[in-house]
XYZ file of C-alpha atoms in Angstrom:
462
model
C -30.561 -36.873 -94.200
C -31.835 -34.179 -91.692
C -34.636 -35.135 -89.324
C -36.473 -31.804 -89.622
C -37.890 -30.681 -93.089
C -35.307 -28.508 -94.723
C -36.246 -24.255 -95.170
C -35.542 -24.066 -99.163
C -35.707 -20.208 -99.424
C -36.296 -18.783 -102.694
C -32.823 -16.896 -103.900
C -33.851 -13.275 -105.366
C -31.707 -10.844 -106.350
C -31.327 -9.287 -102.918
C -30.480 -12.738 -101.805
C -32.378 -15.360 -99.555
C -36.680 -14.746 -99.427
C -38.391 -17.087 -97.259
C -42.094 -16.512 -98.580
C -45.673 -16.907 -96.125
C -46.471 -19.149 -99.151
C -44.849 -22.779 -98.629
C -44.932 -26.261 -100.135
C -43.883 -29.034 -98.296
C -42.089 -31.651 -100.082
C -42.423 -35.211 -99.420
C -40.145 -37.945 -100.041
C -41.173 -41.357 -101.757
C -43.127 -42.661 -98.397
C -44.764 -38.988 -97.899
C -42.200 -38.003 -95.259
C -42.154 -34.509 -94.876
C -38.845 -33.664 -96.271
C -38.525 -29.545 -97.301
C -40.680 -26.371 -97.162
C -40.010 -24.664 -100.280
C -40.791 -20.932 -100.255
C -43.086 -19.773 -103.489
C -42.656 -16.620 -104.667
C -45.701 -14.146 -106.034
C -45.845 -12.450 -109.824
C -44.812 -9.509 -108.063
C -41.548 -10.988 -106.821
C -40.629 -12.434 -109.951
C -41.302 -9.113 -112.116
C -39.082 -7.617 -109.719
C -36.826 -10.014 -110.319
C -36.354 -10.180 -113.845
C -36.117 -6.649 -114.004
C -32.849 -6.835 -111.490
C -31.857 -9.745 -113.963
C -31.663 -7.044 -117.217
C -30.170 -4.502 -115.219
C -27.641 -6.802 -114.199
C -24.047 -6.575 -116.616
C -22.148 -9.852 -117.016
C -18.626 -10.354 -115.460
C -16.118 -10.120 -118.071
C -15.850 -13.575 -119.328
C -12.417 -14.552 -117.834
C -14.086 -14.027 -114.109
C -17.489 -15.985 -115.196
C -15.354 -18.816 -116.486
C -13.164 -18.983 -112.561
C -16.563 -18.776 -111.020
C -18.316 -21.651 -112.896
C -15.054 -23.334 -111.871
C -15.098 -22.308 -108.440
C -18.772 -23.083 -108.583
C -18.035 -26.978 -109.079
C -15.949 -27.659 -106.784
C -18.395 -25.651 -104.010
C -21.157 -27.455 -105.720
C -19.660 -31.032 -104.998
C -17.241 -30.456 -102.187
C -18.791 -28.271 -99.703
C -21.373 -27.513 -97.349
C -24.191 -25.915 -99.121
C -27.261 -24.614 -97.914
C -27.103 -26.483 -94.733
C -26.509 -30.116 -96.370
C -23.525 -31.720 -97.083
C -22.525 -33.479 -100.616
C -23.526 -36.474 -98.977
C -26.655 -35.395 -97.457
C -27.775 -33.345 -100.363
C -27.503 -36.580 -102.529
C -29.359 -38.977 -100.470
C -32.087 -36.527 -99.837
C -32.883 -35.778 -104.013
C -32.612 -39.939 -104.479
C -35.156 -40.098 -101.190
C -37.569 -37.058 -102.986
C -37.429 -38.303 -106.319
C -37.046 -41.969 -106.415
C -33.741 -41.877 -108.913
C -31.595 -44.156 -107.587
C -28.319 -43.162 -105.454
C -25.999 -43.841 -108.153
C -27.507 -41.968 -110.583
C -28.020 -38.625 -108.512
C -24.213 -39.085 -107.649
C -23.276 -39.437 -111.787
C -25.592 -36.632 -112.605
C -24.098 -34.184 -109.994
C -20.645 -34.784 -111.071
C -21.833 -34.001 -115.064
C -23.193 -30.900 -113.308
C -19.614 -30.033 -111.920
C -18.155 -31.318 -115.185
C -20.115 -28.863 -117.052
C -19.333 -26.019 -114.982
C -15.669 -27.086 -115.047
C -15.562 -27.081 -119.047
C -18.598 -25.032 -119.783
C -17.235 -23.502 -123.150
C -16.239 -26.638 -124.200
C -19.687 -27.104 -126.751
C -19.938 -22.988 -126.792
C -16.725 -23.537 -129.121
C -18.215 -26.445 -130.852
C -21.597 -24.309 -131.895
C -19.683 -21.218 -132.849
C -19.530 -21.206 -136.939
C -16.409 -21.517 -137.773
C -16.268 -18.525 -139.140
C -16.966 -16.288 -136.499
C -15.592 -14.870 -133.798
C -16.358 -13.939 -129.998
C -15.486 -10.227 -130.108
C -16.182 -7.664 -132.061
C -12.483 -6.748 -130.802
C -11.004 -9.189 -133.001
C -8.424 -8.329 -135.508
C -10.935 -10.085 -138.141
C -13.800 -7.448 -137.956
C -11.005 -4.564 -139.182
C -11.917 -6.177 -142.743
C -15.377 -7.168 -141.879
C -16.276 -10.826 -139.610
C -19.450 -12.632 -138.207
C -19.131 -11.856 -134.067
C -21.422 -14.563 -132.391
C -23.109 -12.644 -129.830
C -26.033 -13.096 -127.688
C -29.759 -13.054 -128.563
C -30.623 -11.719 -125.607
C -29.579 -11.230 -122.081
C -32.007 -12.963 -119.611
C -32.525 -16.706 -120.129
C -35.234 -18.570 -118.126
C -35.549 -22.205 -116.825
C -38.875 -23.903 -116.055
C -36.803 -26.670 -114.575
C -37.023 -30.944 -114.995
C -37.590 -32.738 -111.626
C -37.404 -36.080 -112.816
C -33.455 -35.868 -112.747
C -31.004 -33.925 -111.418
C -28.692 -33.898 -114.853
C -30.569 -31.456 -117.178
C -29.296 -28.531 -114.610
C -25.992 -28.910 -116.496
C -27.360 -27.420 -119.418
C -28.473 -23.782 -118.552
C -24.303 -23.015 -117.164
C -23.599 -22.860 -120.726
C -26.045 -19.383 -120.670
C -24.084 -17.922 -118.075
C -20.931 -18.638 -118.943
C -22.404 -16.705 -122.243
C -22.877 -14.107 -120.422
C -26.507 -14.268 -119.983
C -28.610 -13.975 -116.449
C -30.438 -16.474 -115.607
C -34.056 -17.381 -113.411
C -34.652 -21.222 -113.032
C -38.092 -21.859 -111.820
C -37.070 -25.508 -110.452
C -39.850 -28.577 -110.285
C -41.390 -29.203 -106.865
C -40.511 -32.406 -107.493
C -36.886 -31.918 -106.936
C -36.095 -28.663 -105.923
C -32.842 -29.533 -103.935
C -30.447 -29.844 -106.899
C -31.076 -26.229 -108.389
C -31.257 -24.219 -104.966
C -27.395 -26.168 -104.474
C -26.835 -24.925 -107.625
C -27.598 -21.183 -107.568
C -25.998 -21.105 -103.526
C -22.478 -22.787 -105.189
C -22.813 -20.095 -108.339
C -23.249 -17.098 -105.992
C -20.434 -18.543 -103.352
C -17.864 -18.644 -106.187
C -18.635 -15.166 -107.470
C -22.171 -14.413 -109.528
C -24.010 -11.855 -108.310
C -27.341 -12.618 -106.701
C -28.325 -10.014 -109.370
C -27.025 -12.467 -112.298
C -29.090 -15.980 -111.335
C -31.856 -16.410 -109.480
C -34.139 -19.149 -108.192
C -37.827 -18.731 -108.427
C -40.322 -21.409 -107.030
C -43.809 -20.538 -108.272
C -46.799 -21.934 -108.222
C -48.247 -22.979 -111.695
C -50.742 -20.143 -111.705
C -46.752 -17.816 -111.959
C -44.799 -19.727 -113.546
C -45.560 -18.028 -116.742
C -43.990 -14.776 -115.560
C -41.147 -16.412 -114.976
C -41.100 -16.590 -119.027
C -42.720 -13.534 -120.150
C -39.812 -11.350 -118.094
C -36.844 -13.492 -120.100
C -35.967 -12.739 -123.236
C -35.576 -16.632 -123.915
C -36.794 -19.762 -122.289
C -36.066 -23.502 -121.903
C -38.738 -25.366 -120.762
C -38.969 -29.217 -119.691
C -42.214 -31.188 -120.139
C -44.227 -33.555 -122.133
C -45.939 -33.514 -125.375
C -48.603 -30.717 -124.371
C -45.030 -28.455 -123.283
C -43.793 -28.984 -126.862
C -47.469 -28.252 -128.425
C -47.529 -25.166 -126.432
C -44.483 -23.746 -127.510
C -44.055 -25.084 -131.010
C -44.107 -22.235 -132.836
C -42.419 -19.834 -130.479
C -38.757 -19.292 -131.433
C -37.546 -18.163 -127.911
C -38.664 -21.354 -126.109
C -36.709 -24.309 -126.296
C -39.149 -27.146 -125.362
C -37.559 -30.252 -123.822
C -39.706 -32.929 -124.639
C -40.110 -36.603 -124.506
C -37.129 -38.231 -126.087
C -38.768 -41.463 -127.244
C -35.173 -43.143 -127.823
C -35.001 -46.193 -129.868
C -32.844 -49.060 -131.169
C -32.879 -50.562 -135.016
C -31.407 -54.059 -135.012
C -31.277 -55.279 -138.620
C -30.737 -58.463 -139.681
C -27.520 -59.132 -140.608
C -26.648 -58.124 -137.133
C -26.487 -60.659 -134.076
C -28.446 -58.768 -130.828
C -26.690 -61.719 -129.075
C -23.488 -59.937 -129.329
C -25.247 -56.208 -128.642
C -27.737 -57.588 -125.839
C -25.534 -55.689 -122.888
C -25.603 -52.435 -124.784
C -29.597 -53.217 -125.130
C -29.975 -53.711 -121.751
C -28.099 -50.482 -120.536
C -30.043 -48.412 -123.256
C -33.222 -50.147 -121.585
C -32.292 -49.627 -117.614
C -29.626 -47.029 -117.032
C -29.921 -44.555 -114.386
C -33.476 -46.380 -113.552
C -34.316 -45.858 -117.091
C -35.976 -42.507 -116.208
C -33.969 -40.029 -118.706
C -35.361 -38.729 -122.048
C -32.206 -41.094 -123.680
C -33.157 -44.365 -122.215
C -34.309 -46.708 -124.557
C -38.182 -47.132 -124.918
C -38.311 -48.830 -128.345
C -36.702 -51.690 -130.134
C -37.047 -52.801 -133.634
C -36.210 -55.974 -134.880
C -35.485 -57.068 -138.476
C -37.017 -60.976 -138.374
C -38.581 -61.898 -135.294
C -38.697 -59.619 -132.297
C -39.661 -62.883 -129.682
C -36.626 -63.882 -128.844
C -34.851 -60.626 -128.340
C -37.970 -59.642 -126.044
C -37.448 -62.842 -124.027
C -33.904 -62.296 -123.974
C -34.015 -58.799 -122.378
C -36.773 -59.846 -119.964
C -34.697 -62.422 -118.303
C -31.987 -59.783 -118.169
C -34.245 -57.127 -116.937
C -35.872 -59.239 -114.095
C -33.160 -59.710 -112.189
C -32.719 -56.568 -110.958
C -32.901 -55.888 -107.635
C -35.834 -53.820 -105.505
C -34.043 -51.399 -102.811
C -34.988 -47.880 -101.537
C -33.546 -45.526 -103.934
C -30.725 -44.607 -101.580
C -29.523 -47.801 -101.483
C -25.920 -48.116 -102.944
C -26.818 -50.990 -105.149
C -30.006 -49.537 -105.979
C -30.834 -49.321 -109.752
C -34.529 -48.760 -110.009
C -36.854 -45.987 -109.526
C -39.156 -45.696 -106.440
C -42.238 -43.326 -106.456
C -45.047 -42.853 -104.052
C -47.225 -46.345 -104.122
C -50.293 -44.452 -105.598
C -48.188 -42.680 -108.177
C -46.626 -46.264 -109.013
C -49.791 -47.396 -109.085
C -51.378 -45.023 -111.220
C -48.543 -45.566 -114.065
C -49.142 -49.296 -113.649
C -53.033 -48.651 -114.354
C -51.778 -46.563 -117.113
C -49.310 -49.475 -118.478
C -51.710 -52.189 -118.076
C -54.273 -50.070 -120.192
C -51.762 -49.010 -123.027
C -50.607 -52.775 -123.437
C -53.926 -54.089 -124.027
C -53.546 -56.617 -126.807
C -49.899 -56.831 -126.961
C -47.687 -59.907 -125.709
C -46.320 -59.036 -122.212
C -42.694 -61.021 -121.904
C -42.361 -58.559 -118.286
C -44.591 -56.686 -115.899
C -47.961 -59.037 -117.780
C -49.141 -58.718 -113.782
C -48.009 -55.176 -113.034
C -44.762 -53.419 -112.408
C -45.270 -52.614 -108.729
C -43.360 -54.270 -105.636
C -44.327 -51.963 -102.425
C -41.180 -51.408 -99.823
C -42.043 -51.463 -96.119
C -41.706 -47.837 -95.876
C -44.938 -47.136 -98.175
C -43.050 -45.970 -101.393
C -42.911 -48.500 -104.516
C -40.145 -50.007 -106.876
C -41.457 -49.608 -110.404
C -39.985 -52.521 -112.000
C -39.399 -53.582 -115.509
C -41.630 -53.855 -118.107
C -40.986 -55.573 -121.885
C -44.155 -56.079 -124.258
C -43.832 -57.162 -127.933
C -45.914 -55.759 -130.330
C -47.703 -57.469 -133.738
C -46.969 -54.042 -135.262
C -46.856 -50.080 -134.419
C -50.090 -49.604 -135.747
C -51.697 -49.174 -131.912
C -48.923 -46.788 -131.240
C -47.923 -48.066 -128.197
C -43.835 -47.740 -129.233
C -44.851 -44.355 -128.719
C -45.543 -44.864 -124.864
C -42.337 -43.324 -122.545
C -42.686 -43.875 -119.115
C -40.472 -43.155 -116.108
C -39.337 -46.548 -115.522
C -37.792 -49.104 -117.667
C -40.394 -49.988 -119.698
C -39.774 -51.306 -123.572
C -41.968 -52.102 -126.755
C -40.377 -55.109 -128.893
C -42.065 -54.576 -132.461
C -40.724 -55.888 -135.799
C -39.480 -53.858 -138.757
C -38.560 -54.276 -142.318
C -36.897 -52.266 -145.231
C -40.857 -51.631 -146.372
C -41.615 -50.059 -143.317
C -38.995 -47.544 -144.250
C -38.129 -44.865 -141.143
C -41.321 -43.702 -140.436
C -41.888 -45.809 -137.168
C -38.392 -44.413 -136.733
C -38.958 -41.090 -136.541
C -39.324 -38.559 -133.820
C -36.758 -39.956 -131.772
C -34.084 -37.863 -129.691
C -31.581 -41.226 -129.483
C -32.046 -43.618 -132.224
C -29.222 -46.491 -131.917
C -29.032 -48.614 -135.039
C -27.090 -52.045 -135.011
C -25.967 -53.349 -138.055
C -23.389 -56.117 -139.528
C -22.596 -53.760 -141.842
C -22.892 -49.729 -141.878
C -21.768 -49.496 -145.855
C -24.557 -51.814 -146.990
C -27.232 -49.728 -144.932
C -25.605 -46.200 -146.240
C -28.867 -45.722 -147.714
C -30.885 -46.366 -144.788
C -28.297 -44.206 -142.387
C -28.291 -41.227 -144.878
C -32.192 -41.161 -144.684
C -31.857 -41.102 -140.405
C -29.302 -38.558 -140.037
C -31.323 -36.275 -142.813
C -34.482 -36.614 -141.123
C -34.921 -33.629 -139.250
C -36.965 -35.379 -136.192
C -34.191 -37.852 -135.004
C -32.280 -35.637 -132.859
C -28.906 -38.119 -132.861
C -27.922 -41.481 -134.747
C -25.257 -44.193 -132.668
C -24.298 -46.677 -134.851
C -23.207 -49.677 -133.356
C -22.576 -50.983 -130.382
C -23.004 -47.037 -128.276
C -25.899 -46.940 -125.530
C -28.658 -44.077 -126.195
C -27.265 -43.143 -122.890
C -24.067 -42.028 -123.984
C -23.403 -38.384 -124.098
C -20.377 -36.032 -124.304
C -19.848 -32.163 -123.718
C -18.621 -32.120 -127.083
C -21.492 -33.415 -129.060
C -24.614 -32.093 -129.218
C -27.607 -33.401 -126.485
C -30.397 -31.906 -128.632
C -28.593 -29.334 -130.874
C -25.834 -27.375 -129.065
C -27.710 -24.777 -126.890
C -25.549 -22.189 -128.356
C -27.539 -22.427 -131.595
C -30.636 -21.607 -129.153
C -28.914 -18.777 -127.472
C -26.683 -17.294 -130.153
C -26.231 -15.402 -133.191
C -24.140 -14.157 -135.377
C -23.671 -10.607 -136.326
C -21.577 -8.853 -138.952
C -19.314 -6.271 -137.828
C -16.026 -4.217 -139.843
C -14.383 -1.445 -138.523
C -10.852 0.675 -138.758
């Protein structure tokens, strides 16, 4: 990691703008680490204007640049950093451990490399790409674009999610990410590596805003993803071009017939992966019979992890600021009032010489889900044990963007399967022994984006 804070211009379409109006970002112990340039509403209009004006490269050159792109992205100097550099800095500014900022940029490059890869998947089948097709001379759906400017109001509690918007451009759409001061460092690699293998500084651009702009970073796009918590997806609930990331509030279903002795690894992993700080890491588990002994069970296993710095190869736990970890402990502490703490019953909260915090695990068993508290997702490993039974049907289920369900037998539950993958708030179903972590470009994440960003379109010609 450099010495000196790192100059994290904003990239416009005339390329690099280093703004009078900067934000320095610390790392976990308040080290001054970046000054990120923040751009006015009169930049960004600018901006997204350049952004419509903008045509797409014809899709055989996007496709070699989002290749080109991933190798840049992972291989090369960028921006002043090197791979290594630029991966111990975002663990050191964000607290995810080393391991998982190394497996989230190589999704990133693995996204770029096979970018159409769920484009295909989302395309009905019967449509094509072109209106050039030999289909449309008797009349075809072409899946074309709904627009032609997409917008990002990025995550910063992980690098991965900036794997997503490459599908747009390889779509042929432009793109503005306003990225999180939190973790700026993985987007402005990102838009440097796009532009070094070919984009046009006119086809993505990178926008840091204050909050008071960050809304015309929208308003110029003709469609929007945005990352946040319940008040994002209140805000935008009813607004067809905004795809609100949420909370994923992803649980586990053990039933009865099935041993969790025989699962408890895949448990554990749901629980802790990556820190346990993505929107697919377990938060929940119910438990046909008893939940005590599972809850003591993944306590034990949960305890022994280790407390490093977050750039610590054998790191596996977040690290935050001590009063931010503090503040979430308050916040835990309050929310468990009343329940039966197995984990974390004193706090979650071991300090590191340097002034930043491990938040450690957390595992509380509930009486029932009538307090809500199976409801709670915080950026840490932290897990509610509660019971369940065939009366409580899927409603405590429900609104869950990675439900896992563990059964000794799938047929005899059909009926209790059919009613999960119908219900239209539980995103994705694993049955069996599958992590909520797992995740392929094939499969949808949270729908394929494509359904977000395309339609289809009759056309017939000759």
């Amino acid at each position: 990691m450099t010495a000196e804070p790192v100059g994290l211009d904003a990239l416009g379409p005339s390329g690099p703008y280093r703004s009078r109006k900067r934000l320095t970002i610390p790392d976990v112990a308040g080290a001054p680490t970046a000054e990120l340039s923040l751009v006015p509403a009169l930049f960004v209009g600018r901006a997204m204007v350049a952004l419509r004006k903008a045509r797409p490269l014809p899709q055989e050159q996007r496709l070699a640049a989002l290749s080109r792109a991933a190798r840049i992205f992972r291989e090369q100097e960028v921006g002043g950093l090197s791979y290594e550099e630029y991966e111990r800095t975002v663990s050191r500014i964000c607290g995810v451990p080393l391991q998982a900022v190394r497996s989230a940029a190589d999704e990133i490059a693995d996204s770029a490399e096979r970018v159409l890869t769920p484009s295909y998947h989302a395309r009905p089948t019967g449509a094509v790409s072109d209106w050039r097709h030999p289909l449309t001379r008797i009349g075809r759906a072409v899946w074309t674009r709904r627009g032609e400017v997409l917008a990002v109001n990025a995550a910063g509690n992980h690098p991965a999610p900036h794997a997503l918007w490459l599908e747009a451009l390889a779509l042929g759409y432009r793109v503005a990410v306003r990225p999180s001061r939190r973790e700026p460092f993985t987007p402005h690699r990102l838009v440097l590596a796009l532009r070094a293998a070919g984009f046009g500084d006119d086809h993505v651009v990178l926008l840091p805003t204050d909050h008071a702009v960050a809304d015309e970073v929208m308003a110029g796009a003709d469609l929007s993803i945005s990352y946040g918590g319940d008040d994002v997806v209140r805000k935008y609930a009813a607004d067809t071009t905004v795809l609100a990331q949420g909370p994923g509030r992803s649980k586990i279903l053990v039933t009865a017939d099935a041993d969790w002795r025989e699962h408890l690894d895949t448990i554990v992993d749901s629980v802790g992966h990556h820190g346990g700080v993505k929107c697919v890491n377990t938060t929940a588990v119910f438990v046909e019979g008893d939940p005590a002994p599972l809850a003591r069970a993944l306590a034990e296993r949960l305890a022994a992890l280790p407390s490093l710095p977050p750039e610590d190869e054998k790191a596996v736990l977040p690290v935050q600021p001590a009063e931010t970890a503090r503040n979430l402990e308050r916040y835990l502490l309050a929310q468990a009032a009343g329940t039966t703490a197995h984990l974390g019953a004193e706090g979650v909260v071991e300090e590191l010489p340097d002034g930043s915090a491990v938040l450690r695990p957390a595992v509380h068993e509930l009486a029932s889900t009538e307090g809500g508290q199976h409801r709670v997702e915080l950026p840490f490993p932290c897990v509610w044990v509660a019971p369940w039974s065939p009366g409580d049907g899927i409603a405590p289920l429900r609104e869950t963007l990675v439900l896992g369900v563990i059964t000794g037998d799938e047929d005899r539950h059909a009926e209790l399967i059919d009613a999960l993958v119908e219900d239209p708030t539980i995103c994705n179903v694993h049955l069996g022994d599958h992590p909520t972590h797992w995740m392929d470009r094939s499969v949808p994440h949270d729908g394929y984006l494509g359904e977000f960003l395309m339609r289809t379109k009759t056309v017939i010609r000759g």
